[in-house]
Structures are given as C-alpha cells and as structure tokens.
CSV table of C-alpha atoms in Angstrom, one decimal:
chain,number,residue,atom,x,y,z
A,1326,MET,CA,-57.5,63.3,177.7
A,1327,GLY,CA,-57.4,63.3,173.9
A,1328,ALA,CA,-57.8,66.1,171.4
A,1329,VAL,CA,-60.9,68.2,171.9
A,1330,THR,CA,-62.7,69.7,168.9
A,1331,ARG,CA,-64.1,73.2,169.6
A,1332,PRO,CA,-65.5,75.8,167.3
A,1333,GLY,CA,-62.7,77.9,166.1
A,1334,ILE,CA,-60.2,78.4,163.2
A,1335,ALA,CA,-61.7,76.3,160.4
A,1336,GLY,CA,-62.9,73.8,163.0
A,1337,LEU,CA,-59.4,72.7,163.9
A,1338,THR,CA,-58.8,70.6,166.9
A,1339,TRP,CA,-56.5,71.8,169.7
A,1340,SER,CA,-53.9,69.2,168.6
A,1341,ALA,CA,-53.9,70.7,165.1
A,1342,LEU,CA,-53.6,74.2,166.4
A,1343,GLN,CA,-50.6,73.2,168.5
A,1344,VAL,CA,-48.8,72.3,165.2
A,1345,LEU,CA,-49.8,75.6,163.6
A,1346,THR,CA,-48.7,77.8,166.6
A,1347,SER,CA,-45.4,76.0,167.3
A,1348,GLY,CA,-43.4,77.9,164.7
A,1349,GLY,CA,-42.0,80.6,167.0
A,1350,MET,CA,-41.8,79.8,170.7
A,1351,ASP,CA,-40.8,76.3,171.6
A,1352,MET,CA,-43.6,74.0,172.8
A,1353,MET,CA,-43.5,71.4,175.6
A,1354,GLU,CA,-45.8,68.8,177.1
A,1355,LEU,CA,-47.7,69.8,180.1
A,1356,GLY,CA,-46.7,67.2,182.7
A,1357,ARG,CA,-47.7,63.9,181.2
A,1358,THR,CA,-51.0,65.0,179.7
A,1359,GLY,CA,-50.0,64.7,176.0
A,1360,THR,CA,-51.1,68.3,175.6
A,1361,ARG,CA,-48.4,70.7,174.4
A,1362,VAL,CA,-48.2,74.4,175.5
A,1363,SER,CA,-45.7,77.2,174.9
A,1364,ARG,CA,-42.6,77.1,177.1
A,1365,LEU,CA,-43.3,80.6,178.3
A,1366,ALA,CA,-46.7,81.4,179.9
A,1367,LEU,CA,-48.3,84.8,180.0
A,1368,GLY,CA,-50.0,86.0,183.2
A,1369,ALA,CA,-52.9,88.4,182.8
A,1370,MET,CA,-53.2,89.5,186.5
A,1371,GLN,CA,-52.7,93.2,185.8
A,1372,MET,CA,-54.8,93.3,182.6
A,1373,GLY,CA,-57.9,95.4,183.2
A,1374,GLY,CA,-56.3,96.8,186.4
A,1375,ALA,CA,-52.8,98.2,186.4
A,1376,THR,CA,-52.5,97.6,182.7
A,1377,SER,CA,-54.9,99.5,180.4
A,1378,GLU,CA,-57.0,97.6,178.0
A,1379,ALA,CA,-55.1,99.0,175.0
A,1380,ASP,CA,-51.8,98.0,176.4
A,1381,ALA,CA,-53.1,94.6,177.5
A,1382,ILE,CA,-54.3,93.9,173.9
A,1383,ARG,CA,-50.9,94.8,172.6
A,1384,ILE,CA,-49.2,92.5,175.1
A,1385,LEU,CA,-51.6,89.6,174.2
A,1386,ASP,CA,-51.2,90.1,170.4
A,1387,ARG,CA,-47.4,90.3,170.7
A,1388,TYR,CA,-47.2,87.2,172.9
A,1389,VAL,CA,-49.4,85.1,170.6
A,1390,GLY,CA,-47.5,86.6,167.6
A,1391,ALA,CA,-44.3,85.2,169.1
A,1392,GLY,CA,-45.8,81.8,169.3
A,1393,GLY,CA,-47.1,81.9,172.8
A,1394,SER,CA,-50.2,79.9,173.7
A,1395,PHE,CA,-50.5,79.6,177.5
A,1396,LEU,CA,-52.6,82.3,179.2
A,1397,ASP,CA,-53.1,82.5,182.9
A,1398,THR,CA,-55.6,84.5,184.9
A,1399,ALA,CA,-57.9,84.2,188.0
A,1400,ASP,CA,-61.3,85.3,189.2
A,1401,CYS,CA,-59.9,87.6,191.9
A,1402,TYR,CA,-57.7,89.7,189.5
A,1403,GLU,CA,-57.5,92.5,190.4
A,1404,TRP,CA,-60.0,93.3,193.1
A,1405,TRP,CA,-57.3,95.2,195.1
A,1406,ARG,CA,-56.9,97.9,192.4
A,1407,ARG,CA,-60.3,99.6,192.8
A,1408,VAL,CA,-62.4,100.2,195.9
A,1409,GLY,CA,-65.5,98.1,195.7
A,1410,SER,CA,-64.2,95.7,193.0
A,1411,ARG,CA,-65.1,92.0,193.2
A,1412,GLY,CA,-62.4,91.0,190.8
A,1413,GLY,CA,-63.0,89.5,187.3
A,1414,GLU,CA,-61.6,92.4,185.3
A,1415,SER,CA,-58.8,90.3,183.9
A,1416,GLU,CA,-61.1,87.5,182.8
A,1417,GLU,CA,-63.5,90.0,181.2
A,1418,LEU,CA,-60.7,91.6,179.2
A,1419,LEU,CA,-59.4,88.3,178.0
A,1420,GLY,CA,-63.0,87.4,177.0
A,1421,ARG,CA,-63.3,90.5,174.9
A,1422,TRP,CA,-59.9,89.9,173.3
A,1423,MET,CA,-60.7,86.3,172.5
A,1424,ARG,CA,-64.1,87.1,171.0
A,1425,ALA,CA,-62.7,90.0,168.9
A,1426,GLY,CA,-60.2,87.8,167.1
A,1427,ASN,CA,-61.9,84.4,167.4
A,1428,ARG,CA,-58.9,83.4,169.5
A,1429,ARG,CA,-60.3,81.0,172.0
A,1430,ASP,CA,-58.9,77.9,170.3
A,1431,GLN,CA,-55.6,79.5,169.7
A,1432,VAL,CA,-54.7,79.5,173.4
A,1433,PHE,CA,-54.4,77.2,176.3
A,1434,LEU,CA,-56.5,79.0,178.9
A,1435,ALA,CA,-56.0,78.7,182.7
A,1436,THR,CA,-57.9,80.4,185.5
A,1437,LYS,CA,-58.2,80.0,189.2
A,1438,GLY,CA,-60.8,80.0,192.0
A,1439,SER,CA,-60.9,80.2,195.8
A,1440,ALA,CA,-59.1,83.5,196.4
A,1441,VAL,CA,-61.8,86.2,196.1
A,1442,PRO,CA,-62.2,87.7,199.6
A,1443,GLU,CA,-65.6,88.2,201.2
A,1444,TYR,CA,-66.8,91.7,200.4
A,1445,SER,CA,-66.5,94.3,203.0
A,1446,PRO,CA,-65.9,98.1,202.9
A,1447,ALA,CA,-63.1,97.4,205.3
A,1448,LEU,CA,-61.1,95.7,202.5
A,1449,TRP,CA,-59.8,99.2,201.6
A,1450,ASP,CA,-58.7,102.0,203.8
A,1451,ALA,CA,-59.6,105.7,203.2
A,1452,ASP,CA,-56.8,106.0,200.6
A,1453,GLY,CA,-58.0,103.0,198.7
A,1454,ASN,CA,-55.2,100.6,199.9
A,1455,PRO,CA,-56.2,97.0,200.3
A,1456,ASP,CA,-56.2,95.3,203.7
A,1457,TRP,CA,-54.4,92.0,202.8
A,1458,ASP,CA,-54.7,90.6,206.3
A,1459,LEU,CA,-58.4,90.8,206.2
A,1460,ALA,CA,-58.5,89.5,202.6
A,1461,ARG,CA,-56.5,86.4,203.6
A,1462,ARG,CA,-58.8,85.7,206.5
A,1463,THR,CA,-61.9,85.9,204.3
A,1464,PHE,CA,-60.9,84.1,201.1
A,1465,ALA,CA,-63.8,82.3,199.5
A,1466,GLY,CA,-62.1,79.0,199.9
A,1467,ALA,CA,-62.5,75.7,198.0
A,1468,GLY,CA,-65.9,74.4,199.1
A,1469,ALA,CA,-67.9,72.5,196.5
A,1470,ASP,CA,-70.6,75.1,195.9
A,1471,THR,CA,-68.0,77.9,196.0
A,1472,LEU,CA,-65.9,76.4,193.3
A,1473,ARG,CA,-68.9,75.5,191.1
A,1474,HIS,CA,-70.3,79.0,191.2
A,1475,ALA,CA,-66.9,80.6,190.9
A,1476,LEU,CA,-66.1,78.6,187.7
A,1477,ASP,CA,-69.5,79.3,186.1
A,1478,ALA,CA,-68.9,83.1,186.8
A,1479,SER,CA,-65.4,82.8,185.3
A,1480,LEU,CA,-66.7,81.1,182.2
A,1481,ARG,CA,-69.3,83.8,181.7
A,1482,ARG,CA,-66.6,86.5,182.0
A,1483,LEU,CA,-64.3,84.7,179.7
A,1484,GLY,CA,-67.0,84.0,177.2
A,1485,THR,CA,-66.2,80.3,176.8
A,1486,ASP,CA,-67.8,76.9,177.7
A,1487,HIS,CA,-64.6,75.5,179.2
A,1488,VAL,CA,-61.1,76.3,180.5
A,1489,ASP,CA,-58.1,74.2,179.8
A,1490,LEU,CA,-56.7,74.4,183.3
A,1491,TYR,CA,-58.5,75.2,186.5
A,1492,TYR,CA,-56.4,75.9,189.7
A,1493,VAL,CA,-57.4,76.0,193.3
A,1494,HIS,CA,-55.7,79.3,193.8
A,1495,VAL,CA,-55.1,79.3,197.6
A,1496,ASP,CA,-55.0,76.0,199.4
A,1497,ASP,CA,-57.9,75.8,201.7
A,1498,LEU,CA,-57.1,73.9,205.0
A,1499,SER,CA,-60.6,74.4,206.4
A,1500,THR,CA,-62.5,72.5,203.8
A,1501,PRO,CA,-62.2,68.7,203.6
A,1502,LEU,CA,-60.1,67.7,200.6
A,1503,GLU,CA,-62.6,65.1,199.7
A,1504,GLU,CA,-65.3,67.8,199.2
A,1505,THR,CA,-63.0,69.9,197.0
A,1506,LEU,CA,-61.7,67.1,194.9
A,1507,GLU,CA,-65.1,65.5,194.3
A,1508,ALA,CA,-66.4,68.9,193.2
A,1509,LEU,CA,-63.5,69.4,190.8
A,1510,ALA,CA,-64.0,66.0,189.4
A,1511,GLY,CA,-67.6,66.9,188.6
A,1512,LEU,CA,-66.4,70.0,186.8
A,1513,VAL,CA,-64.1,67.9,184.6
A,1514,SER,CA,-66.9,65.4,184.0
A,1515,ALA,CA,-69.2,68.2,182.9
A,1516,GLY,CA,-66.7,69.3,180.3
A,1517,LYS,CA,-66.2,72.7,181.9
A,1518,VAL,CA,-62.5,72.0,182.8
A,1519,ARG,CA,-59.9,69.9,180.9
A,1520,TYR,CA,-57.2,69.7,183.6
A,1521,LEU,CA,-56.8,70.6,187.2
A,1522,GLY,CA,-54.0,72.4,189.1
A,1523,TRP,CA,-53.2,73.7,192.6
A,1524,SER,CA,-51.3,76.8,193.7
A,1525,ASN,CA,-49.8,78.1,197.0
A,1526,VAL,CA,-49.7,74.6,198.5
A,1527,ARG,CA,-47.4,72.6,200.7
A,1528,THR,CA,-45.8,69.4,199.6
A,1529,TRP,CA,-47.6,67.2,202.2
A,1530,ARG,CA,-50.9,68.5,200.9
A,1531,LEU,CA,-50.0,67.7,197.4
A,1532,GLU,CA,-49.2,64.1,198.4
A,1533,ARG,CA,-52.5,63.8,200.2
A,1534,ILE,CA,-54.4,65.2,197.2
A,1535,ARG,CA,-52.8,62.7,194.9
A,1536,GLN,CA,-53.5,59.8,197.2
A,1537,LEU,CA,-57.2,60.7,197.5
A,1538,CYS,CA,-57.5,61.1,193.7
A,1539,GLU,CA,-56.0,57.7,193.2
A,1540,ARG,CA,-58.2,56.1,195.8
A,1541,HIS,CA,-61.4,57.6,194.5
A,1542,GLY,CA,-60.6,57.7,190.8
A,1543,TRP,CA,-60.8,61.5,190.7
A,1544,PRO,CA,-58.7,63.5,188.2
A,1545,ALA,CA,-55.4,64.5,189.9
A,1546,PRO,CA,-53.8,67.9,189.4
A,1547,VAL,CA,-51.4,68.1,186.5
A,1548,ALA,CA,-50.0,71.5,187.2
A,1549,LEU,CA,-48.5,73.2,190.3
A,1550,GLN,CA,-48.3,77.0,190.2
A,1551,GLN,CA,-45.8,78.3,192.8
A,1552,GLN,CA,-43.3,81.1,193.1
A,1553,HIS,CA,-40.0,80.0,191.8
A,1554,SER,CA,-36.9,81.8,190.7
A,1555,TYR,CA,-33.1,81.7,190.6
A,1556,LEU,CA,-32.7,83.0,194.1
A,1557,ARG,CA,-33.3,80.3,196.7
A,1558,PRO,CA,-35.7,80.9,199.7
A,1559,LYS,CA,-33.8,81.6,202.9
A,1560,ALA,CA,-33.6,79.0,205.6
A,1561,GLY,CA,-36.8,79.0,207.7
A,1562,ASN,CA,-38.9,80.5,205.0
A,1563,ALA,CA,-42.5,79.5,205.8
A,1564,ALA,CA,-44.3,80.6,202.7
A,1565,ALA,CA,-46.5,77.9,201.3
A,1566,GLY,CA,-46.4,79.3,197.8
A,1567,ILE,CA,-42.6,79.2,197.3
A,1568,VAL,CA,-40.8,76.1,196.0
A,1569,GLY,CA,-38.3,74.9,198.5
A,1570,PRO,CA,-35.8,72.0,198.4
A,1571,GLU,CA,-38.3,69.4,199.5
A,1572,GLN,CA,-40.9,70.5,197.0
A,1573,TRP,CA,-38.3,70.6,194.2
A,1574,GLU,CA,-37.3,67.0,195.0
A,1575,TYR,CA,-41.0,66.0,195.0
A,1576,LEU,CA,-41.4,67.5,191.5
A,1577,ARG,CA,-38.4,65.6,190.3
A,1578,LEU,CA,-40.0,62.3,191.5
A,1579,HIS,CA,-43.4,63.1,190.1
A,1580,ARG,CA,-42.9,64.3,186.5
A,1581,ASP,CA,-46.7,64.2,185.8
A,1582,LEU,CA,-47.0,67.3,187.9
A,1583,GLN,CA,-45.8,70.4,185.9
A,1584,LEU,CA,-44.3,73.3,187.7
A,1585,VAL,CA,-45.6,76.7,186.4
A,1586,ALA,CA,-43.4,79.3,188.1
A,1587,TYR,CA,-45.0,82.6,188.9
A,1588,SER,CA,-42.9,85.7,189.7
A,1589,PRO,CA,-39.9,84.1,187.9
A,1590,ILE,CA,-37.9,87.4,187.9
A,1591,LEU,CA,-39.2,88.5,191.3
A,1592,LYS,CA,-40.7,91.8,190.1
A,1593,GLY,CA,-37.6,92.5,188.0
A,1594,ILE,CA,-35.2,92.9,190.9
A,1595,TYR,CA,-32.3,91.1,189.2
A,1596,ASP,CA,-31.7,94.1,186.8
A,1597,ASP,CA,-31.8,96.7,189.5
A,1598,PRO,CA,-29.8,96.7,192.7
A,1599,ALA,CA,-31.6,99.7,194.0
A,1600,LYS,CA,-34.9,98.0,193.5
A,1601,ARG,CA,-33.7,94.9,195.4
A,1602,SER,CA,-32.8,97.0,198.4
A,1603,GLY,CA,-35.8,96.9,200.8
A,1604,HIS,CA,-38.2,95.4,198.2
A,1605,TRP,CA,-40.8,93.3,200.0
A,1606,MET,CA,-40.2,90.5,197.5
A,1607,MET,CA,-36.8,90.0,199.0
A,1608,GLU,CA,-38.1,89.2,202.4
A,1609,SER,CA,-38.2,85.5,201.6
A,1610,TYR,CA,-34.7,85.3,200.1
A,1611,GLU,CA,-32.4,87.6,202.1
A,1612,GLY,CA,-29.2,86.2,203.4
A,1613,PRO,CA,-25.6,85.4,202.3
A,1614,ASP,CA,-26.8,83.0,199.6
A,1615,VAL,CA,-28.3,85.9,197.6
A,1616,ASP,CA,-25.0,87.8,197.0
A,1617,ALA,CA,-23.3,84.6,195.9
A,1618,ARG,CA,-26.0,83.7,193.5
A,1619,LEU,CA,-26.3,87.2,192.1
A,1620,ALA,CA,-22.5,87.4,191.5
A,1621,VAL,CA,-22.5,84.3,189.3
A,1622,LEU,CA,-25.7,85.4,187.6
A,1623,GLY,CA,-24.0,88.7,186.7
A,1624,GLU,CA,-21.0,86.9,185.2
A,1625,VAL,CA,-23.1,84.6,183.1
A,1626,ALA,CA,-25.3,87.4,181.9
A,1627,ALA,CA,-22.2,89.3,180.7
A,1628,GLU,CA,-20.9,86.2,178.9
A,1629,VAL,CA,-24.2,85.7,176.9
A,1630,GLY,CA,-24.7,89.5,176.4
A,1631,ALA,CA,-28.0,89.6,178.2
A,1632,THR,CA,-29.6,91.3,181.2
A,1633,PRO,CA,-29.8,89.4,184.5
A,1634,ASN,CA,-33.6,89.3,184.2
A,1635,ARG,CA,-33.4,87.6,180.8
A,1636,THR,CA,-30.7,85.3,182.0
A,1637,VAL,CA,-32.8,84.1,184.9
A,1638,LEU,CA,-35.7,83.4,182.4
A,1639,ALA,CA,-33.3,81.5,180.1
A,1640,TRP,CA,-32.0,79.5,183.1
A,1641,LEU,CA,-35.6,78.5,184.0
A,1642,LEU,CA,-36.3,77.6,180.4
A,1643,HIS,CA,-33.2,75.3,180.4
A,1644,GLN,CA,-34.4,73.3,183.4
A,1645,THR,CA,-35.3,69.7,182.6
A,1646,ASP,CA,-35.1,67.8,186.0
A,1647,PRO,CA,-37.9,68.9,186.5
A,1648,SER,CA,-39.0,71.1,183.7
A,1649,VAL,CA,-40.3,74.6,184.5
A,1650,ILE,CA,-42.8,76.8,182.6
A,1651,PRO,CA,-42.0,80.4,183.6
A,1652,LEU,CA,-45.1,82.6,184.0
A,1653,ILE,CA,-44.3,86.2,183.2
A,1654,GLY,CA,-46.7,89.1,184.0
A,1655,PRO,CA,-45.5,92.2,182.1
A,1656,LYS,CA,-47.3,95.4,183.0
A,1657,THR,CA,-46.5,97.1,179.7
A,1658,PRO,CA,-45.8,96.0,176.1
A,1659,GLU,CA,-42.2,97.3,176.6
A,1660,GLN,CA,-41.7,95.0,179.5
A,1661,LEU,CA,-42.8,92.0,177.4
A,1662,ASP,CA,-40.5,93.1,174.6
A,1663,ASP,CA,-37.7,93.3,177.1
A,1664,LEU,CA,-38.3,89.7,178.2
A,1665,LEU,CA,-39.0,87.8,175.0
A,1666,PRO,CA,-35.3,87.7,173.9
A,1667,ALA,CA,-34.7,85.3,176.8
A,1668,LEU,CA,-36.2,82.7,174.5
A,1669,ASP,CA,-33.1,82.9,172.3
A,1670,ILE,CA,-30.5,82.7,175.0
A,1671,LYS,CA,-28.4,79.5,175.0
A,1672,LEU,CA,-26.6,78.6,178.1
A,1673,ASP,CA,-23.9,75.9,177.8
A,1674,ALA,CA,-23.4,73.1,180.2
A,1675,GLY,CA,-20.6,74.9,182.0
A,1676,GLN,CA,-22.7,78.0,182.6
A,1677,LEU,CA,-25.6,76.0,183.8
A,1678,ALA,CA,-23.4,74.1,186.2
A,1679,ARG,CA,-21.9,77.4,187.6
A,1680,LEU,CA,-25.4,78.9,188.1
A,1681,GLU,CA,-26.6,75.8,189.8
A,1682,ALA,CA,-23.6,75.5,192.1
A,1683,ALA,CA,-23.5,79.2,193.1
A,1684,GLY,CA,-24.4,80.0,196.7
A,1685,ALA,CA,-23.3,80.2,200.3
C-alpha cells in the first residue's frame, strides 16, 4: 500500500512525516510493507487505567519527542481495572491526546479487537478483582459482525477514520478463519484499516491464515504481536502467545511478518532478583536455562554500563534475523525515562554471540 494522504500537519503524507520524525529514534520497515515505523513501540494498555491521564500525556509526549511513532492499544484496555468497565479507556485517552495536538498523522496507530469479555457482574469479585478464567471463556471473539462493530467503536473512541494496524487480539478457534479473514479484508477495502496483524496465536494457525489469504486474495497479516524476551520459554510451555523455537524459525523464513514483542522486559524482572522470585510472569520460563541466561546478561550489562532491563531491550533492538520491534508499556514517565537509554546501547558482535549462546 502506498503513501496515504490524511489531514494533518500541513497536509503532509505519512511518507513525508516519516522523514520528519526519524531524527531521533531509528526507523525500520514494518515487515515488507514499505512503511517505516520507530524501532521501539509504545504500549498504551495502562493509560486511562493504572496510569493517570496526566502521566499518560507526559509519557506520550516524551516518547514522540524522542522520535517514537508506533503506538499500540486495544479496545479491551483496561476493563479489569474498574468494576463495570467495558474497556476503551486507553483508546479514549489516546483520542483526546491526538486531537489536542493534531497528532494523528504523527503516529502509526495500532489497536486490537476480539478480547473484550461478555459483560457480567461475575467478572469481578467483591473486592473488585477480575475473574480471568471467566473472561477468557467469554471473549468476544473474531466473528465478522463482532470485528466490524468493534472496529467502528474503536475508531469513535480514537477520533479517527482509520487505524494503521488492526490486530485480532486473541486467536479465536471457534470462528471459521474464512469468516474472520473476509471481514478483515472488507475493513481494509473500506479504508478503515491499512494493515492487519494477529496476536496470541500458534504457528500452525499463522500458516493456515496465510494460505487462505493467498487463495482468496485477502490481505495477509503483516505483524505478529507475541510475548518475546531474552529469557527462553521452558520446555513444555503451552502458552499460545509466547514465541518459541518453532515460531522463531517461522519468522526467520517469512520476513514479511514483523514480530512486535510485548512484555520485552517481563514486567521489569531483570533488574530485580526479589521481583523475579515467585512472580507470575516467571511461570513460563523457570528452569536451569534462566540462571545461565541471567548470569551472562549481568556480565554484558556491566560491560556496557547499563541495567539488565536496558540491556535486554538493546539486545532485542539488535536482532536482525528476524528483526524485532520491542513494545514497551511504562506505567510512569520515570519508567519510560529509565528505558529510553537502551536506544543508545551498542552491543558488539562478541557480546551478542555470548548472549545468544548462553543457556543450559
């Protein structure tokens, strides 16, 4: 898809804006689309929920000021923060921020659909804690009408006529893929979506999706948003949303599918051994491989004068086979400030080789 002209800064096209915003953060091509985005993406999941509006605006302004352009949200963010919420708070906040500064055409905007659970008072207990088991059983899914209505609602909240990237947030095994893909193709044809993506999906499903798109002439996904970090998932890990060896190899062979890595620093556990101990995020990684990886990470971090969290981000930014776009989700402006220096960390070939080879 070529350059799209949208109302914005002096009527500039997205391609022209890419040139203007590439002075700070490095830019890279998204898959094989020809569209360039910043190497570091910013997740807005907590904005409007755990992160106050004032802090969210500071984070967004600092990220864009540093040359960032790739914003990520979803229609379900953050329903679990408030009893009775139906999600959408993050999208609404981003919409206000973009309107206030006429910023829509300064950013590459991604959102997601399919993961809002069916409303029920039982989604929260008496203390306001979410029931994730119930939520996962009642996700909206990726039916054609569901996605069309979900996207229209997202566009209203975001205050825009299109998003640059639209993901199926949670792979829906109960809806025929043909139904989902034909509906998504219609959203692209209508100009409401530029590119498509998928998240939390197994490799065999990705291949099936790509085959169906090729057969029917539907637009194929160009982005895969999965959990990916320096620690490797333990043997037998069954999570569909974590990149394992098979999926990594698939991405190496299909370079038109861009990996966008969520939770790249695993909630910040690399900097804090006490936080790692018993943290739920570690359940997918525990084992002898972890200690070996962390030991080498600590050595390299000391050599480059950086924290382990920053070094992990730098390692991800150095990946080329395949390339990775880390998706950070700072809760506070201070957390963003702590992570941005990772952009300037240079790892030499020897350090990269040691980091890659580390493990049990």
